[in-house]
Coordinates of C-alpha atoms in Angstrom, one line a residue:
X11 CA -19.5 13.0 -31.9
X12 CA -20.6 13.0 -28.6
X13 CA -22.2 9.5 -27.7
X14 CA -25.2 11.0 -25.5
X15 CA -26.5 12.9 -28.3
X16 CA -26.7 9.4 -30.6
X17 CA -27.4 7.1 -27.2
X18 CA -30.1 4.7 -28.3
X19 CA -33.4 4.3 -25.4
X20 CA -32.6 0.3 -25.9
X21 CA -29.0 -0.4 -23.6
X22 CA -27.7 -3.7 -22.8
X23 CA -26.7 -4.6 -19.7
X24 CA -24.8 -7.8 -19.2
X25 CA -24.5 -11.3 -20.5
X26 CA -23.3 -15.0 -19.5
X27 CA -22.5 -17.8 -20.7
X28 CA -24.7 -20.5 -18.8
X29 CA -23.0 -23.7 -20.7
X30 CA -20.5 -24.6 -22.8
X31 CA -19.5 -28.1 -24.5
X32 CA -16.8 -28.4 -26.8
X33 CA -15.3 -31.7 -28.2
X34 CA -11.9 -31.4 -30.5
X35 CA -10.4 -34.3 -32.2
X36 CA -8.2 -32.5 -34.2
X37 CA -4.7 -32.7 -33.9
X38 CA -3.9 -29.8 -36.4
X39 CA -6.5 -27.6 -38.6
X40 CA -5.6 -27.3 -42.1
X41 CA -6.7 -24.1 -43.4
X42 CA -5.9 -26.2 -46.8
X43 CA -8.3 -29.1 -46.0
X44 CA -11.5 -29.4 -46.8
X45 CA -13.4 -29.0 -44.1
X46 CA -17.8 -29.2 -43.5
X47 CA -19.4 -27.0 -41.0
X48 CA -22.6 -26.7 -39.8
X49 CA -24.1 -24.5 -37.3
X50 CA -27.4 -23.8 -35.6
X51 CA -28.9 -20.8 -33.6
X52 CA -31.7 -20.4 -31.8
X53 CA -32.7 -18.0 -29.0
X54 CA -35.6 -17.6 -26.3
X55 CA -37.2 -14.4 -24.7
X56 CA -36.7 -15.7 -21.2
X57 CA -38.6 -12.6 -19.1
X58 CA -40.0 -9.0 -19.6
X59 CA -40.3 -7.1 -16.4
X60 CA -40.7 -3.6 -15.5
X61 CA -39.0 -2.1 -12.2
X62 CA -39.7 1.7 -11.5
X63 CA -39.2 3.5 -15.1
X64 CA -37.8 0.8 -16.5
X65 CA -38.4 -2.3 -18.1
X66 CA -35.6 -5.0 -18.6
X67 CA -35.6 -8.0 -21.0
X68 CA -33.7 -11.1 -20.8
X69 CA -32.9 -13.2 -23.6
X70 CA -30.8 -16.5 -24.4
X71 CA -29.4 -17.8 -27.2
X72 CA -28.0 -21.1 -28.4
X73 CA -25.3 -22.0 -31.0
X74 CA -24.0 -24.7 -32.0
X75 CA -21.0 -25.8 -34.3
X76 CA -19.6 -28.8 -36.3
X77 CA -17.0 -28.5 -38.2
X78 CA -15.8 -31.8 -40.0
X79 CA -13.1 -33.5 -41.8
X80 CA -12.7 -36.6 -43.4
X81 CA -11.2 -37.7 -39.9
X82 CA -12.2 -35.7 -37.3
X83 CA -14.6 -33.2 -36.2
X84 CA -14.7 -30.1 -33.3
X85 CA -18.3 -29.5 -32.0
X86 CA -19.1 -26.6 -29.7
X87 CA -22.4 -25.5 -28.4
X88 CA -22.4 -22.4 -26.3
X89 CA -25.6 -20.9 -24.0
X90 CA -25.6 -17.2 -23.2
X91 CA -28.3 -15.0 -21.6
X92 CA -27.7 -11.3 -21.7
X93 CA -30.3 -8.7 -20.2
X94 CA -31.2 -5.2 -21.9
X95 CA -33.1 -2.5 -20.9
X96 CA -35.2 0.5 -21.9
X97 CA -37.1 3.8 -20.5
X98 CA -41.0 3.0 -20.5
X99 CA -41.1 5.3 -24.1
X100 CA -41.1 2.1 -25.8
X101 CA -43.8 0.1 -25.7
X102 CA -44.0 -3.6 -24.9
X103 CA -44.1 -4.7 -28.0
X104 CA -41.8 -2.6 -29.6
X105 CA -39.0 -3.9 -26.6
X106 CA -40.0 -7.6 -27.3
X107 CA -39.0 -7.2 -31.2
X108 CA -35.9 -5.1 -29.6
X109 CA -34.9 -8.0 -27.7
X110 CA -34.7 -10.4 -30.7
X111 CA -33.3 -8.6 -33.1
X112 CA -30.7 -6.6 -31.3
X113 CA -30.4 -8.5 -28.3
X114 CA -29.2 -11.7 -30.7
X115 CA -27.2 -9.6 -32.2
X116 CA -25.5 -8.4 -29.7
X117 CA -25.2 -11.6 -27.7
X118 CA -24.2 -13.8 -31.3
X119 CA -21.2 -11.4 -31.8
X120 CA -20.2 -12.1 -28.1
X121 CA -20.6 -16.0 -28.9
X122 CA -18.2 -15.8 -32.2
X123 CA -15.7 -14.0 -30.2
X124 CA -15.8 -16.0 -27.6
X125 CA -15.6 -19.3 -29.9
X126 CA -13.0 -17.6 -31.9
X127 CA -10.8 -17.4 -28.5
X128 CA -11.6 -21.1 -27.4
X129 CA -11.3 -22.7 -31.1
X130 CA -7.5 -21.2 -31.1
X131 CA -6.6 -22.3 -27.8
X132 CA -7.8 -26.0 -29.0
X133 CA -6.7 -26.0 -32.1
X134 CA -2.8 -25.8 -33.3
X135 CA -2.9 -24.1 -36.7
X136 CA -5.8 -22.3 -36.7
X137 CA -8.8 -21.3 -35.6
X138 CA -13.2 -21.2 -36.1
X139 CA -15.1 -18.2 -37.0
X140 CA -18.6 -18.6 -37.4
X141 CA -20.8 -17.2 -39.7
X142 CA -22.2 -13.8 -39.8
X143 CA -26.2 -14.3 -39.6
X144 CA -29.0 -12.2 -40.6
X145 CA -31.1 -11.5 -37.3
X146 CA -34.0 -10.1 -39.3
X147 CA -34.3 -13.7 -41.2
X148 CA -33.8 -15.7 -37.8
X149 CA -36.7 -13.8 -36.2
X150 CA -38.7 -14.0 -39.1
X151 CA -38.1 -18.1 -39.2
X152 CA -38.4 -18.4 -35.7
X153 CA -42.0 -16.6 -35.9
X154 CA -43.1 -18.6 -39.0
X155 CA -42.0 -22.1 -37.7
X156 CA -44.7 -21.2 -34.8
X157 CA -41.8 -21.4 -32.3
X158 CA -42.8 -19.8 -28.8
X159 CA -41.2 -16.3 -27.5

C-alpha cells in the first residue's frame, strides 16, 4: 500500500544520544546464570514551538540498566532527545500527548537497539535486551506522580 495514503500528520524527525555511561564487570554473560535486572525510564517534554505551518516538539528520554550477578554487574544509562513534528491540524494539546506517547516510543525502541549493539560489543557470550514497556502506563505514572512536562 502506498505509504502517503496511510502517512500519519505526526512525523519524527531526528534523535541523539546526548550521554552515555556504561560500566561492565563481566568477563563472560551466562545465559545460564541467574542474573537480576533492573531498569528505569523516564522522559521530559523539553520544547513545543511552532515555525510557519508547523509546530515541532522535542523530547528526551532516560534509561537506565542494571543487570547483576552474584559477582558482577553491567550498568548503562543512555540520554536521547529526538524532535517530531506535525501540520497545525493538531492541536496543542493533542501534539503534547503525541510527544509522550509516541515520541517515547519511538525514541525507547532506538535506546534498546542501540544497548543491544553496545551490550554485545562488551560482553563475550551474550548480550542485553531491555524490556518492552507500555508507553500508555509510563505517561499515566508520570502524570499521577505529579511529575512536570
Amino acid at each position: 500500500m502506498d505509504t502517503q495514503s496511510i502517512q500519519a500528520p505526526f512525523q519524527f524527525l531526528g534523535s541523539k544520544i546526548t550521554k552515555v555511561a556504561q560500566t561492565n564487570t563481566f568477563d563472560y554473560l551466562d545465559s545460564g546464570e541467574s542474573l537480576k535486572r533492573y531498569a528505569d525510564v523516564n522522559y521530559s517534554i523539553d520544547e513545543i514551538a511552532q515555525h510557519d505551518n508547523l509546530q515541532f516538539g522535542t523530547i528526551s528520554l532516560y534509561v537506565k540498566l542494571q543487570v547483576l550477578s552474584s559477582a558482577n554487574h553491567y550498568d548503562i544509562s543512555v540520554d536521547i532527545q529526538g524532535t517530531f513534528f506535525s501540520d497545525l491540524s493538531i492541536d496543542n494539546e493533542n501534539f503534547k500527548k503525541m510527544l509522550g506517547i509516541n515520541g517515547c516510543t519511538v525514541l525507547y525502541s532506538i535506546v534498546r537497539a542501540f544497548i543491544i549493539s553496545l551490550s554485545s560489543q562488551s560482553l563475550i557470550g551474550g548480550q542485553i535486551i531491555l524490556p518492552m514497556i507500555n508507553t500508555f502506563k509510563l505517561i499515566e505514572k508520570k502524570e499521577t506522580s505529579g511529575a512536570s512536562n
